[in-house]
Amino acid sequence: MDNQAGASKGIGAMPAKDVPAACLLRIKRDIADFNADPPPGIFIAPEENDVTNINAIVMGAKGTPLEGGFFHFYVQCTDRYPLQPPKVRCMTTDAGRVQFNEHIYSSGHICLSTLNTFGATWSPAQSLSSVLISIQSLLCDVHKFQDKAASDRFESILQHEMIRVAVCDTVEACLQENSPFAQTLKDAVLKKFTEFYDKYESVVKSRLHLTGTQMNDPARFNAGTYQFEKLLTMLQGLKQKVAEKNEAAAAKADT
């Protein structure tokens, strides 16, 4: 899965041993606070040997075109944290071919004042939780067009690419033995996939008639041809794989 591989190389990871003790303590406290009260639809996993590098899955919020999507963000807390914001990159871009938001580029760059990349509102009072909540809010703030037809077309494109990249590709990656995700993230994604499956299938079935037509993205983010019929087959196949995995795990637990 191209958009997930080599995450830690994308920002420039720094060994935890080079980070001041006070910085490490703050990062660990932020992680502990997050785990004690996790924001809805957000999951994190620090890298095993370096808590300054954190993989996060941010789900699209309920009631938005991206509802149920799994968006991978790579977070690096530098040795200046929390005096300076963490560096964050969006990894769910299909290797730079997909953009879901005008402020989250296909390169992975995020324009957000909390990160001091679009204005500068960061303060040490912010935390890992507040950063990821802000990113979730930004992600789901879908561009609105005055023309309803353009808005409807844009929503169809977002949901097509969300199902293709932020659901199918991510779930497939979580099923692989060499998955780039920690076990906690894999478990969270596969559980939520099962919970949201009916929603995914409903979205795809409602747009099967678009299969084979051009996307014509009014925001000019994405290009291509709708493949909703293929997505339906992919979803159904993943549902079967996840069910088989769960059955195997249950059988193993019983032995």
Tab-separated table of C-alpha atoms in Angstrom:
chain	number	residue	atom	x	y	z
A	1	MET	CA	0.000	0.000	0.000
A	2	ASP	CA	1.990	2.942	-1.305
A	3	ASN	CA	0.477	5.680	0.822
A	4	GLN	CA	1.267	3.836	4.059
A	5	ALA	CA	4.739	2.512	3.405
A	6	GLY	CA	7.752	4.268	4.819
A	7	ALA	CA	5.741	6.631	6.971
A	8	SER	CA	8.563	7.482	9.340
A	9	LYS	CA	10.814	8.419	6.444
A	10	GLY	CA	8.443	11.063	5.132
A	11	ILE	CA	9.025	13.669	7.844
A	12	GLY	CA	12.469	12.847	9.117
A	13	ALA	CA	12.256	10.753	12.251
A	14	MET	CA	14.515	11.576	15.180
A	15	PRO	CA	15.687	8.932	17.661
A	16	ALA	CA	14.005	9.297	21.043
A	17	LYS	CA	17.413	9.241	22.742
A	18	ASP	CA	18.137	12.679	21.218
A	19	VAL	CA	14.985	14.222	22.676
A	20	PRO	CA	15.205	16.163	25.969
A	21	ALA	CA	13.771	14.360	28.977
A	22	ALA	CA	11.152	17.060	29.581
A	23	CYS	CA	9.947	16.685	25.997
A	24	LEU	CA	9.673	12.911	26.318
A	25	LEU	CA	7.748	13.227	29.566
A	26	ARG	CA	5.270	15.613	27.935
A	27	ILE	CA	4.779	13.310	24.934
A	28	LYS	CA	4.193	10.327	27.215
A	29	ARG	CA	1.715	12.363	29.249
A	30	ASP	CA	-0.139	13.379	26.085
A	31	ILE	CA	-0.324	9.745	25.003
A	32	ALA	CA	-1.544	8.670	28.447
A	33	ASP	CA	-4.174	11.427	28.463
A	34	PHE	CA	-5.303	10.393	24.986
A	35	ASN	CA	-5.625	6.744	25.996
A	36	ALA	CA	-7.533	7.688	29.148
A	37	ASP	CA	-10.111	9.656	27.159
A	38	PRO	CA	-9.768	8.891	23.427
A	39	PRO	CA	-11.657	11.230	21.089
A	40	PRO	CA	-14.368	9.451	19.073
A	41	GLY	CA	-13.105	7.980	15.827
A	42	ILE	CA	-9.412	8.634	16.498
A	43	PHE	CA	-6.833	5.952	17.278
A	44	ILE	CA	-3.091	6.229	17.894
A	45	ALA	CA	-0.075	3.963	18.166
A	46	PRO	CA	3.392	5.312	19.009
A	47	GLU	CA	6.227	3.544	17.240
A	48	GLU	CA	7.521	0.685	19.347
A	49	ASN	CA	10.985	2.099	19.983
A	50	ASP	CA	10.278	5.817	19.669
A	51	VAL	CA	7.261	7.521	21.229
A	52	THR	CA	8.068	10.764	19.416
A	53	ASN	CA	6.764	9.152	16.213
A	54	ILE	CA	3.082	8.307	16.280
A	55	ASN	CA	0.760	6.753	13.720
A	56	ALA	CA	-2.845	7.888	13.948
A	57	ILE	CA	-6.037	6.761	12.275
A	58	VAL	CA	-8.624	9.530	12.045
A	59	MET	CA	-12.084	8.471	10.933
A	60	GLY	CA	-14.367	10.642	8.869
A	61	ALA	CA	-17.035	12.083	11.144
A	62	LYS	CA	-20.669	11.029	11.182
A	63	GLY	CA	-22.951	12.942	8.842
A	64	THR	CA	-20.171	13.955	6.442
A	65	PRO	CA	-19.290	12.524	3.000
A	66	LEU	CA	-16.167	10.995	4.554
A	67	GLU	CA	-18.050	9.189	7.329
A	68	GLY	CA	-16.400	5.887	8.164
A	69	GLY	CA	-13.206	6.487	6.191
A	70	PHE	CA	-9.875	5.583	7.803
A	71	PHE	CA	-7.329	8.357	7.298
A	72	HIS	CA	-3.754	7.665	8.310
A	73	PHE	CA	-1.709	10.544	9.713
A	74	TYR	CA	1.924	10.376	10.728
A	75	VAL	CA	2.829	12.581	13.697
A	76	GLN	CA	6.337	13.514	14.754
A	77	CYS	CA	7.006	15.455	17.941
A	78	THR	CA	10.326	17.250	17.597
A	79	ASP	CA	12.745	18.057	20.412
A	80	ARG	CA	10.993	21.452	20.708
A	81	TYR	CA	7.624	19.924	21.606
A	82	PRO	CA	5.426	21.310	23.175
A	83	LEU	CA	6.957	24.735	22.560
A	84	GLN	CA	6.513	23.998	18.875
A	85	PRO	CA	3.732	21.936	17.287
A	86	PRO	CA	4.284	18.404	16.045
A	87	LYS	CA	4.868	17.794	12.367
A	88	VAL	CA	1.958	15.947	10.810
A	89	ARG	CA	1.576	14.408	7.386
A	90	CYS	CA	-1.443	12.783	5.763
A	91	MET	CA	-0.534	9.356	4.414
A	92	THR	CA	-3.909	8.491	2.865
A	93	THR	CA	-3.316	9.933	-0.592
A	94	ASP	CA	-2.912	6.838	-2.795
A	95	ALA	CA	0.738	7.791	-3.308
A	96	GLY	CA	-0.137	11.392	-4.131
A	97	ARG	CA	-3.017	10.649	-6.492
A	98	VAL	CA	-5.937	11.586	-4.229
A	99	GLN	CA	-6.886	14.724	-2.304
A	100	PHE	CA	-9.886	14.809	0.031
A	101	ASN	CA	-9.712	18.383	1.288
A	102	GLU	CA	-8.478	21.689	-0.074
A	103	HIS	CA	-6.260	22.135	3.002
A	104	ILE	CA	-4.886	18.579	3.076
A	105	TYR	CA	-2.845	18.182	-0.077
A	106	SER	CA	-2.140	15.060	-2.090
A	107	SER	CA	1.506	15.538	-1.049
A	108	GLY	CA	0.427	14.950	2.559
A	109	HIS	CA	0.995	18.566	3.617
A	110	ILE	CA	-1.646	19.965	5.971
A	111	CYS	CA	-2.543	23.660	6.148
A	112	LEU	CA	-3.786	24.155	9.697
A	113	SER	CA	-3.249	27.028	12.103
A	114	THR	CA	-2.891	24.616	15.029
A	115	LEU	CA	0.202	23.226	13.291
A	116	ASN	CA	1.489	26.718	12.417
A	117	THR	CA	1.268	25.814	8.734
A	118	PHE	CA	-1.626	28.189	7.987
A	119	GLY	CA	-1.321	31.044	10.416
A	120	ALA	CA	0.133	30.339	13.845
A	121	THR	CA	-2.179	29.512	16.745
A	122	TRP	CA	-0.166	26.757	18.395
A	123	SER	CA	0.469	27.011	22.122
A	124	PRO	CA	1.976	24.547	24.624
A	125	ALA	CA	-1.519	24.174	26.079
A	126	GLN	CA	-2.423	22.173	22.968
A	127	SER	CA	-1.966	18.419	23.045
A	128	LEU	CA	-1.831	15.375	20.829
A	129	SER	CA	-5.586	14.963	21.313
A	130	SER	CA	-6.391	18.557	20.388
A	131	VAL	CA	-4.206	18.353	17.275
A	132	LEU	CA	-5.921	15.216	16.009
A	133	ILE	CA	-9.387	16.566	16.814
A	134	SER	CA	-8.537	19.702	14.812
A	135	ILE	CA	-7.368	17.547	11.911
A	136	GLN	CA	-10.566	15.502	12.021
A	137	SER	CA	-12.621	18.697	11.954
A	138	LEU	CA	-10.598	20.083	9.047
A	139	LEU	CA	-10.790	16.824	7.110
A	140	CYS	CA	-14.568	16.709	7.308
A	141	ASP	CA	-15.089	20.387	6.460
A	142	VAL	CA	-16.006	19.605	2.872
A	143	HIS	CA	-15.837	22.371	0.286
A	144	LYS	CA	-19.265	23.761	-0.572
A	145	PHE	CA	-20.227	24.896	-4.061
A	146	GLN	CA	-22.969	27.399	-4.848
A	147	ASP	CA	-24.160	25.096	-7.602
A	148	LYS	CA	-25.988	22.111	-6.063
A	149	ALA	CA	-25.137	19.879	-9.012
A	150	ALA	CA	-21.438	20.590	-8.470
A	151	SER	CA	-21.772	19.875	-4.744
A	152	ASP	CA	-23.522	16.570	-5.436
A	153	ARG	CA	-20.870	15.607	-7.983
A	154	PHE	CA	-18.071	16.481	-5.571
A	155	GLU	CA	-19.679	14.408	-2.817
A	156	SER	CA	-19.913	11.416	-5.168
A	157	ILE	CA	-16.214	11.757	-5.995
A	158	LEU	CA	-15.215	12.086	-2.344
A	159	GLN	CA	-17.210	9.030	-1.368
A	160	HIS	CA	-15.866	6.985	-4.275
A	161	GLU	CA	-12.265	7.801	-3.371
A	162	MET	CA	-12.965	7.461	0.349
A	163	ILE	CA	-14.312	3.932	-0.126
A	164	ARG	CA	-11.508	3.029	-2.523
A	165	VAL	CA	-8.524	4.474	-0.659
A	166	ALA	CA	-9.545	5.257	2.925
A	167	VAL	CA	-11.591	2.084	3.401
A	168	CYS	CA	-10.658	-0.715	0.993
A	169	ASP	CA	-6.929	0.039	0.773
A	170	THR	CA	-6.616	0.615	4.513
A	171	VAL	CA	-8.563	-2.499	5.495
A	172	GLU	CA	-6.570	-4.571	3.001
A	173	ALA	CA	-3.346	-3.255	4.558
A	174	CYS	CA	-4.596	-4.212	8.014
A	175	LEU	CA	-5.176	-7.782	6.842
A	176	GLN	CA	-1.606	-8.222	5.610
A	177	GLU	CA	1.055	-9.934	7.695
A	178	ASN	CA	3.525	-7.152	6.872
A	179	SER	CA	1.036	-4.383	7.633
A	180	PRO	CA	2.580	-0.971	8.365
A	181	PHE	CA	0.119	-0.560	11.235
A	182	ALA	CA	0.580	-1.595	14.854
A	183	GLN	CA	-1.747	-4.332	16.080
A	184	THR	CA	-3.855	-1.870	18.069
A	185	LEU	CA	-4.563	0.162	14.930
A	186	LYS	CA	-5.294	-2.939	12.863
A	187	ASP	CA	-7.756	-4.171	15.469
A	188	ALA	CA	-9.482	-0.774	15.618
A	189	VAL	CA	-9.786	-0.490	11.832
A	190	LEU	CA	-11.128	-4.013	11.342
A	191	LYS	CA	-13.648	-3.601	14.155
A	192	LYS	CA	-14.905	-0.285	12.791
A	193	PHE	CA	-15.017	-1.679	9.254
A	194	THR	CA	-17.474	-4.314	10.433
A	195	GLU	CA	-19.547	-1.714	12.281
A	196	PHE	CA	-19.704	0.626	9.282
A	197	TYR	CA	-19.992	-2.013	6.571
A	198	ASP	CA	-23.691	-1.484	5.869
A	199	LYS	CA	-23.029	2.246	5.468
A	200	TYR	CA	-20.251	1.620	2.949
A	201	GLU	CA	-22.353	-0.781	0.922
A	202	SER	CA	-25.313	1.593	0.942
A	203	VAL	CA	-23.161	4.453	-0.379
A	204	VAL	CA	-21.770	2.312	-3.179
A	205	LYS	CA	-25.081	0.749	-4.202
A	206	SER	CA	-26.736	4.172	-4.396
A	207	ARG	CA	-24.181	5.210	-7.028
A	208	LEU	CA	-23.781	2.080	-9.116
A	209	HIS	CA	-25.387	3.926	-12.037
A	210	LEU	CA	-22.310	6.189	-12.222
A	211	THR	CA	-19.960	3.294	-12.987
A	212	GLY	CA	-17.921	3.964	-16.115
A	213	THR	CA	-18.600	7.710	-16.230
A	214	GLN	CA	-15.993	10.430	-15.742
A	215	MET	CA	-15.629	12.054	-12.328
A	216	ASN	CA	-15.371	15.667	-13.567
A	217	ASP	CA	-14.239	16.970	-10.180
A	218	PRO	CA	-15.419	20.604	-9.760
A	219	ALA	CA	-12.599	21.162	-7.244
A	220	ARG	CA	-10.064	19.679	-9.681
A	221	PHE	CA	-8.563	17.538	-6.923
A	222	ASN	CA	-9.171	14.129	-8.460
A	223	ALA	CA	-9.623	12.644	-11.908
A	224	GLY	CA	-10.672	9.302	-13.258
A	225	THR	CA	-13.648	7.075	-13.893
A	226	TYR	CA	-16.199	5.923	-11.359
A	227	GLN	CA	-15.800	2.230	-10.519
A	228	PHE	CA	-18.585	1.701	-8.014
A	229	GLU	CA	-19.313	-1.827	-9.252
A	230	LYS	CA	-15.687	-2.786	-8.618
A	231	LEU	CA	-15.798	-1.134	-5.196
A	232	LEU	CA	-18.854	-3.184	-4.260
A	233	THR	CA	-17.000	-6.379	-5.151
A	234	MET	CA	-13.965	-5.212	-3.167
A	235	LEU	CA	-16.075	-4.388	-0.113
A	236	GLN	CA	-17.825	-7.743	-0.198
A	237	GLY	CA	-14.501	-9.546	-0.519
A	238	LEU	CA	-13.039	-7.640	2.419
A	239	LYS	CA	-16.117	-8.375	4.502
A	240	GLN	CA	-15.549	-12.078	3.897
A	241	LYS	CA	-11.836	-11.845	4.727
A	242	VAL	CA	-12.505	-9.985	7.971
A	243	ALA	CA	-15.184	-12.506	8.953
A	244	GLU	CA	-12.788	-15.393	8.285
A	245	LYS	CA	-10.073	-13.679	10.311
A	246	ASN	CA	-12.458	-13.175	13.222
A	247	GLU	CA	-13.604	-16.804	13.050
A	248	ALA	CA	-10.001	-18.028	13.046
A	249	ALA	CA	-9.172	-15.826	16.039
A	250	ALA	CA	-12.227	-17.089	17.929
A	251	ALA	CA	-11.350	-20.712	17.175
A	252	LYS	CA	-7.779	-20.158	18.349
A	253	ALA	CA	-9.012	-18.568	21.571
A	254	ASP	CA	-11.187	-21.618	22.265
A	255	THR	CA	-8.294	-24.071	21.979
